Short mmCIF file of C-alpha atoms and ligand atoms in Angstrom, two decimals:
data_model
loop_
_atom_site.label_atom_id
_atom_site.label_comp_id
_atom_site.label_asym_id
_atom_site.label_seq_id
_atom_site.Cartn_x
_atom_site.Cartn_y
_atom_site.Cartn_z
CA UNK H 1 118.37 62.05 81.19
CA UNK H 2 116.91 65.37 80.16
CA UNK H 3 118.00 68.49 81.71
CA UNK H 4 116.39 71.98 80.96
CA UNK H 5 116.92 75.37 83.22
CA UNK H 6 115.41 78.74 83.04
CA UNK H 7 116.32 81.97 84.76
CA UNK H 8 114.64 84.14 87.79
CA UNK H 9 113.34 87.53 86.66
CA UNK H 10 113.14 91.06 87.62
CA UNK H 11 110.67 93.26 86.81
CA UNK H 12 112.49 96.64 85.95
CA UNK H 13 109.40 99.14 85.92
CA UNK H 14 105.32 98.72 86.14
CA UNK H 15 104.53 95.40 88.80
CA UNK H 16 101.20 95.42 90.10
CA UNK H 17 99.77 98.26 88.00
CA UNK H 18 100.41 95.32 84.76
CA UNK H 19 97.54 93.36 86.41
CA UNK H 20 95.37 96.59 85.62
CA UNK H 21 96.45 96.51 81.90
CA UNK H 22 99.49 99.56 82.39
CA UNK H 23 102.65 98.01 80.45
CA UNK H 24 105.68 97.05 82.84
CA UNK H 25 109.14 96.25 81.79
CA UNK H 26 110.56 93.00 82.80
CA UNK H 27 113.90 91.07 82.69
CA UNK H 28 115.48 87.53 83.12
CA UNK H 29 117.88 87.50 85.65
CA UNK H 30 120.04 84.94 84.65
CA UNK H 31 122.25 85.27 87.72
CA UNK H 32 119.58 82.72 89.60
CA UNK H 33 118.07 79.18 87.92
CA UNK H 34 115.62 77.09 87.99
CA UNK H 35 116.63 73.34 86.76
CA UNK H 36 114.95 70.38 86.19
CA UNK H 37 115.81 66.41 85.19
CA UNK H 38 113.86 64.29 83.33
CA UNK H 39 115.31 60.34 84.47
CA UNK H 40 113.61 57.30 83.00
CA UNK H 41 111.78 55.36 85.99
CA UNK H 42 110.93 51.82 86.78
CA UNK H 43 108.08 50.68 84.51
CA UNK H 44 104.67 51.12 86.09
CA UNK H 45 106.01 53.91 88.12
CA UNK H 46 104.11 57.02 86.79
CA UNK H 47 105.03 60.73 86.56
CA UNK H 48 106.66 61.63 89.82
CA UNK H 49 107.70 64.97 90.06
CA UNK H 50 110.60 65.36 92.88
CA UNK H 51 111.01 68.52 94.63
CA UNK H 52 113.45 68.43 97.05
CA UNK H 53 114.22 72.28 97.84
CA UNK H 54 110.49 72.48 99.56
CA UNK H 55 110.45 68.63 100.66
CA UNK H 56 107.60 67.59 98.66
CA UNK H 57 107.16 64.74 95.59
CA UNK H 58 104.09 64.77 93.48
CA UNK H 59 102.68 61.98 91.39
CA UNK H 60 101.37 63.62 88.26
CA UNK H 61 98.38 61.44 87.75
CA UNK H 62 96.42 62.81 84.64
CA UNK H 63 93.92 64.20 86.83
CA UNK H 64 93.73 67.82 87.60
CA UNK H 65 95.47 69.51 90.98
CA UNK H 66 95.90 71.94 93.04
CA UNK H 67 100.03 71.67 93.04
CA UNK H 68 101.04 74.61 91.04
CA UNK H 69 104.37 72.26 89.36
CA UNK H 70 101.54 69.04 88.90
CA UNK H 71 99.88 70.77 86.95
CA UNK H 72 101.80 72.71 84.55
CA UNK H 73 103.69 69.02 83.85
CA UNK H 74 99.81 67.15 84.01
CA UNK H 75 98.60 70.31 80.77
CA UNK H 76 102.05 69.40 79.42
CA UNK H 77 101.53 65.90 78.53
CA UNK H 78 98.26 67.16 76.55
CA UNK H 79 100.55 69.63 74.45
CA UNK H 80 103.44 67.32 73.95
CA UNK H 81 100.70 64.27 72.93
CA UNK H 82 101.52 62.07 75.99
CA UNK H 83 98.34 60.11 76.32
CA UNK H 84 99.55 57.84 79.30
CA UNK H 85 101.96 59.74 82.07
CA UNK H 86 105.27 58.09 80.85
CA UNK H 87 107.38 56.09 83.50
CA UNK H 88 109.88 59.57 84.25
CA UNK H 89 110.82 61.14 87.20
CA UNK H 90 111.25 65.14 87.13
CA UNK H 91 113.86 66.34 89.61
CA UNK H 92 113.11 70.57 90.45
CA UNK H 93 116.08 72.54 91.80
CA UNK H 94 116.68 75.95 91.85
CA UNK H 95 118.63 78.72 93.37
CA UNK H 96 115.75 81.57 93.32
CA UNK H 97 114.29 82.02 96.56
CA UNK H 98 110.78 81.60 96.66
CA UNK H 99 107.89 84.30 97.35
CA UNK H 100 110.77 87.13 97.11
CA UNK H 101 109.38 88.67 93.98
CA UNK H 102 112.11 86.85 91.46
CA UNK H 103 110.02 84.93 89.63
CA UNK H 104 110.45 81.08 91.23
CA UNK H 105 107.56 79.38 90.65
CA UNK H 106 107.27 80.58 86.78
CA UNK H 107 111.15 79.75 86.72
CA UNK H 108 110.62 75.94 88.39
CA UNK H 109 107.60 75.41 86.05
CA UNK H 110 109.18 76.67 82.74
CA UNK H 111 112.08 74.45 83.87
CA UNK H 112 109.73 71.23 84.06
CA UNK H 113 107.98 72.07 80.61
CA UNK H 114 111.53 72.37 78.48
CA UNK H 115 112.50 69.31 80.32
CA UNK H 116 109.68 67.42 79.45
CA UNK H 117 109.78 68.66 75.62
CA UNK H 118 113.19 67.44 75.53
CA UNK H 119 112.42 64.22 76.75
CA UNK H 120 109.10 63.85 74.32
CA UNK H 121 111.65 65.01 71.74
CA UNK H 122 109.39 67.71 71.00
CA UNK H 123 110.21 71.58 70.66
CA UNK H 124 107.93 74.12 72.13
CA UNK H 125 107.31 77.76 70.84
CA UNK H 126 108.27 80.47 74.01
CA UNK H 127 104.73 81.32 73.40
CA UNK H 128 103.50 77.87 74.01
CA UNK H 129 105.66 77.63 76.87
CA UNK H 130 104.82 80.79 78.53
CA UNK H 131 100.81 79.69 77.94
CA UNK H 132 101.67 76.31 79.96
CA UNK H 133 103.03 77.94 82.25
CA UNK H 134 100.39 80.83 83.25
CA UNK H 135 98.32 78.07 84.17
CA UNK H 136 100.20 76.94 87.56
CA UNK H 137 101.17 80.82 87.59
CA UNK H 138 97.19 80.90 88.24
CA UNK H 139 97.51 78.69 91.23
CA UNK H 140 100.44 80.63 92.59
CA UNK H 141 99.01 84.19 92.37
CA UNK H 142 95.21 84.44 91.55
CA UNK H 143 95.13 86.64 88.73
CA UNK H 144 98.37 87.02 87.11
CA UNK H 145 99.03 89.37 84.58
CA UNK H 146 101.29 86.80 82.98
CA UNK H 147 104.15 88.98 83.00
CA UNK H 148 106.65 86.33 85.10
CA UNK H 149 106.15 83.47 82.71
CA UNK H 150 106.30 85.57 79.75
CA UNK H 151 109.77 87.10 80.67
CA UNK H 152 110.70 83.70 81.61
CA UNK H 153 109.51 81.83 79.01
CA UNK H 154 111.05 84.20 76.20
CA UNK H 155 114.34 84.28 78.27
CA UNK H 156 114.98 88.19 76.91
CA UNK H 157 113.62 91.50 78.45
CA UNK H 158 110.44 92.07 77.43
CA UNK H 159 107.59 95.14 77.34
CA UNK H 160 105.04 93.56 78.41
CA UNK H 161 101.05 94.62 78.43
CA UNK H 162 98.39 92.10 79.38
CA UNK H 163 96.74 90.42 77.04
CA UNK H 164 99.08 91.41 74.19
CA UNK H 165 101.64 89.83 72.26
CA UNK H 166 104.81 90.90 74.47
CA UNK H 167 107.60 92.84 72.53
CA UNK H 168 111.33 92.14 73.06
CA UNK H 169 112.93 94.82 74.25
CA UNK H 170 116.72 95.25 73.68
CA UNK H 171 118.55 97.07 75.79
CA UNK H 172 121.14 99.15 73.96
CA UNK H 173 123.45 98.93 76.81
CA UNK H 174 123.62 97.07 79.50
CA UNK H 175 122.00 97.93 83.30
CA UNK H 176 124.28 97.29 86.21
CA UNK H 177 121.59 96.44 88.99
CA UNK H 178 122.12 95.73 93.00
CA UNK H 179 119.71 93.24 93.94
CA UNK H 180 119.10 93.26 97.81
CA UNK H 181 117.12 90.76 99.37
CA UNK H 182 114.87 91.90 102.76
CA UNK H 183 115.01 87.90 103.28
CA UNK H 184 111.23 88.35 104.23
CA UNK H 185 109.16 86.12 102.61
CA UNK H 186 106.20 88.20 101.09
CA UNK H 187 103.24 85.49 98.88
CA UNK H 188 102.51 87.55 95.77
CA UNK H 189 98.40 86.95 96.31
CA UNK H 190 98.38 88.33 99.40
CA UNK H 191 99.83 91.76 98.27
CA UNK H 192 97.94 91.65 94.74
CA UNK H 193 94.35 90.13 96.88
CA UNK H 194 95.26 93.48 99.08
CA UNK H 195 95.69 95.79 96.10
CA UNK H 196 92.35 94.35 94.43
CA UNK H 197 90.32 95.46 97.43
CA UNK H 198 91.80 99.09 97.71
CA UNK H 199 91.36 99.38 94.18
CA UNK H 200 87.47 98.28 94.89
CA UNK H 201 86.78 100.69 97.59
CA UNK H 202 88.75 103.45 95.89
CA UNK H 203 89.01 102.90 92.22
CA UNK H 204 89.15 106.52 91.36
CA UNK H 205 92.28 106.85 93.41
CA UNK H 206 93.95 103.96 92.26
CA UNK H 207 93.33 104.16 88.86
CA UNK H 208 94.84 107.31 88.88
CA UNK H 209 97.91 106.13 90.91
CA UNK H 210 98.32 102.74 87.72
CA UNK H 211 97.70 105.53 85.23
CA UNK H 212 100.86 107.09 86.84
CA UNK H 213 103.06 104.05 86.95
CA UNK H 214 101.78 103.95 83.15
CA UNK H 215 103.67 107.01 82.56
CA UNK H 216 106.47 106.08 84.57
CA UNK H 217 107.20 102.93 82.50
CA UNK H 218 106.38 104.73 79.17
CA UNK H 219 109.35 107.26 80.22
CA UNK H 220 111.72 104.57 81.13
CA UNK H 221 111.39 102.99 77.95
CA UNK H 222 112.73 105.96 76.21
CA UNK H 223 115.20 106.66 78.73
CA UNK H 224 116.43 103.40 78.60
CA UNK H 225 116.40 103.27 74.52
CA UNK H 226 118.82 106.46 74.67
CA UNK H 227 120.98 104.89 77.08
CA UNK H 228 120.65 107.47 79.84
CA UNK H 229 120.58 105.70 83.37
CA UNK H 230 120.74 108.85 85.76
CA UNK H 231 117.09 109.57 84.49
CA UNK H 232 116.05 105.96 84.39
CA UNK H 233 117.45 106.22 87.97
CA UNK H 234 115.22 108.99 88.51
CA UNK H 235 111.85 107.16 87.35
CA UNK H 236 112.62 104.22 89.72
CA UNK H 237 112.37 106.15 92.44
CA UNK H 238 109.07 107.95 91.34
CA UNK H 239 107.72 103.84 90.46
CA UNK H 240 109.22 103.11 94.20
CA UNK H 241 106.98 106.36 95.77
CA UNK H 242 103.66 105.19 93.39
CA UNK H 243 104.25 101.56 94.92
CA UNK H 244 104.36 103.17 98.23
CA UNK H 245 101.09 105.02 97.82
CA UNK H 246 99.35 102.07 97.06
CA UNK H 247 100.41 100.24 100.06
CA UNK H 248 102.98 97.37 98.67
CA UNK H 249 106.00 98.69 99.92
CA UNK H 250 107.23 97.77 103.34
CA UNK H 251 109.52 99.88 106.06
CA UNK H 252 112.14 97.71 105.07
CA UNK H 253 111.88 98.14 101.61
CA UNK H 254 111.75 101.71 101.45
CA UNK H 255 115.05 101.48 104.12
CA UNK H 256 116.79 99.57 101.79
CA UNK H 257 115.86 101.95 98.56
CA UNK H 258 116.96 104.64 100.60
CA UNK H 259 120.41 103.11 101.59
CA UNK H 260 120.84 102.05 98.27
CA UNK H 261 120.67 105.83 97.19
CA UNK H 262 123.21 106.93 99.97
CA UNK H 263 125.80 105.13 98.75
CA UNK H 264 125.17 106.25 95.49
CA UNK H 265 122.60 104.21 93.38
CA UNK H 266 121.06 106.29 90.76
CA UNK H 267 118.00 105.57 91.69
CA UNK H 268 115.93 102.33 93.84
CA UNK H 269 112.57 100.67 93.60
CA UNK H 270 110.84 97.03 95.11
CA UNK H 271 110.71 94.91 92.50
CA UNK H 272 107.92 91.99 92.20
CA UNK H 273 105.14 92.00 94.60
CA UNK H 274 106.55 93.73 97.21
CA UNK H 275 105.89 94.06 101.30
CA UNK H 276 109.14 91.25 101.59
CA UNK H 277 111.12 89.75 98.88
CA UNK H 278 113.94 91.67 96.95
CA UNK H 279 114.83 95.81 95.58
CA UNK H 280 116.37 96.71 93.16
CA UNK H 281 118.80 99.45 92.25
CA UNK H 282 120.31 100.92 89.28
CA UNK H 283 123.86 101.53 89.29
CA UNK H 284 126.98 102.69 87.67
CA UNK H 285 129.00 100.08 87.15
CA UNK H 286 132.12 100.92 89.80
CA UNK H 287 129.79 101.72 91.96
CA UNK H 288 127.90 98.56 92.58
CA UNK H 289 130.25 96.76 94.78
CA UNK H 290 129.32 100.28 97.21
CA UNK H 291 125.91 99.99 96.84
CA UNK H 292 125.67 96.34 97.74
CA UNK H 293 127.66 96.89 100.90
CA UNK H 294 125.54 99.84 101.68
CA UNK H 295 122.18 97.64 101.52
CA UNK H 296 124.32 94.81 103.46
CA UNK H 297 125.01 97.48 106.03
CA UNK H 298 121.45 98.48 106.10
CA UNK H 299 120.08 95.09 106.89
CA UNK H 300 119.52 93.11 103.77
CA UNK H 301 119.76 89.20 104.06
CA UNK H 302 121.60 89.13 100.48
CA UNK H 303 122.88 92.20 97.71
CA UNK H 304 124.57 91.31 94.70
CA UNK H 305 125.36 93.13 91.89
CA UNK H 306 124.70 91.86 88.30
CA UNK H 307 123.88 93.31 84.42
CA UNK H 308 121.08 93.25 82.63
CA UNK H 309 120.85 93.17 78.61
O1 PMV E 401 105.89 87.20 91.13
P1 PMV E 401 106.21 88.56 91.63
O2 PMV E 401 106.19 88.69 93.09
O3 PMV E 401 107.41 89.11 90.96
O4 PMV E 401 105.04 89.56 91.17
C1 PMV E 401 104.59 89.62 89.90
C2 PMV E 401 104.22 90.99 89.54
C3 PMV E 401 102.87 91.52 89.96
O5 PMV E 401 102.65 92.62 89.09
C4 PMV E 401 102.89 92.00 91.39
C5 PMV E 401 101.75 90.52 89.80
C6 PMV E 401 101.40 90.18 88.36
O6 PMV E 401 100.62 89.24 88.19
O7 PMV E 401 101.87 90.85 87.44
#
């Protein structure tokens, strides 16, 4: 048996304005995993990919699909040289809740492609791996920028600007962050399809609005280079208003950003695609325990506190 895991993500600064080539800054969030099991089947059998958390099993077939998982493992047998789907089946669990901005599907795919390396005895390059795995991200989302399967795929926080090689980015301290989950299940094509046709009837206004988040995310780098949360606090909650003007927040969002800042975050935005799915806020340390019961109060389905570095 073959095992292989990989973590959720968070995107720290820049979602939806990275599909318009602004950078964003991006995280795994090791806290939540995705895990898969490569078992040796009955001869004959196939590629069977097993996923029980959704109910569903796949034969991987050789031919192409539609089934986001079935086909990052089908493109992997090309890479790792597998001319004949071997006799395996590929067991997906994971603990990240799906279409809540946290990166599952990248996480669940990556999972299955390090698995399947493992198995081939074969050893993939993060770059390869992240390349695999744009390709069900595809399916997922539309038009990804590629910044979940990067993050994932590199397993380290990353700046991240489409269609260019993605820099780590090291964190000289760690970020406490509250995580609190709306518990609203939000598809990240139907917020990005949304975005795509304000942007088309307005593009002067919306370009303006990504230019924005640009600066946003170019400021956070620095603050977050000299280590000085209260004003990366500060520029999540001017990301958090520039996601709200272009229509991908939600009233329960912004409620729990605003709780988040009453008992005492240093600052809050959505994270991911937004209109469901999860916020985030930025914390000091003995106050995050506060600021999760504050978002718990305030209505969200989970809060947890956790560090990022
Ligand atoms: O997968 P999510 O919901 O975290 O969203 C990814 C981030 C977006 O910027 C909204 C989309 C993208 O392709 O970058």
């Amino acid at each position: 048996m073959f095992r292989a895991s990989a973590p959720g993500k968070i995107i720290l600064f820049g979602e939806h304005a990275v599909v318009y080539g602004r950078p964003a800054i991006a995280a795994p969030f090791n806290r939540l995993q995705a895990t898969a099991v490569v078992a040796p089947a009955e001869p004959g059998q196939g590629l069977l990919l097993e996923l029980p958390d959704v109910g569903d099993r796949v034969m991987v077939d050789g031919g192409a699909t539609g089934q986001p998982l079935a086909l990052v493992a089908h493109l992997a047998l090309r890479v790792l040289r597998l001319d004949a789907p071997p006799d395996w089946t590929i067991t997906v669990r994971s603990t990240i809740p799906v279409a809540s901005g946290l990166g599952s599907g990248a996480a669940a795919a990556t999972a299955i492609v390090a698995a399947m390396a493992a198995a081939a005895g074969a050893s993939l390059s993060p770059a390869q791996v992240s390349a695999l795995v744009y390709e069900s991200e595809k399916l997922f989302h539309g038009a990804p920028s590629g910044v979940d399967n990067t993050v994932i795929a590199y397993n380290r926080p990353v700046w991240f600007v489409r269609g260019v090689a993605p820099q780590p980015f090291d964190l000289p301290r760690p970020l406490t962050l509250v995580v609190g989950d709306t518990g609203i299940a939000s598809p990240t094509s139907v917020t990005v399809g949304d975005l795509r046709r304000c942007w088309q009837a307005e593009p002067a206004r919306f370009e303006a609005l990504f230019d924005a988040v640009g600066q946003v995310v170019q400021a956070a780098r620095r603050a977050i280079e000299c280590g000085d949360p209260t004003a990366v606090g500060t520029l999540m909650d001017r990301n958090h208003q520039l996601l709200q003007a272009m229509g991908v927040s939600s009233a329960q969002l912004d409620a729990l950003c605003l709780a988040a800042r009453q008992a005492g975050a240093l600052g809050a935005k959505l994270s991911g695609g937004g209109r469901g799915g999860n916020m985030i806020a930025l914390a000091r340390p003995e106050r995050a325990e506060q600021v999760a019961e504050g978002l718990l109060s305030a209505g969200a389905a989970h809060a947890f506190a956790t560090q990022i570095q």
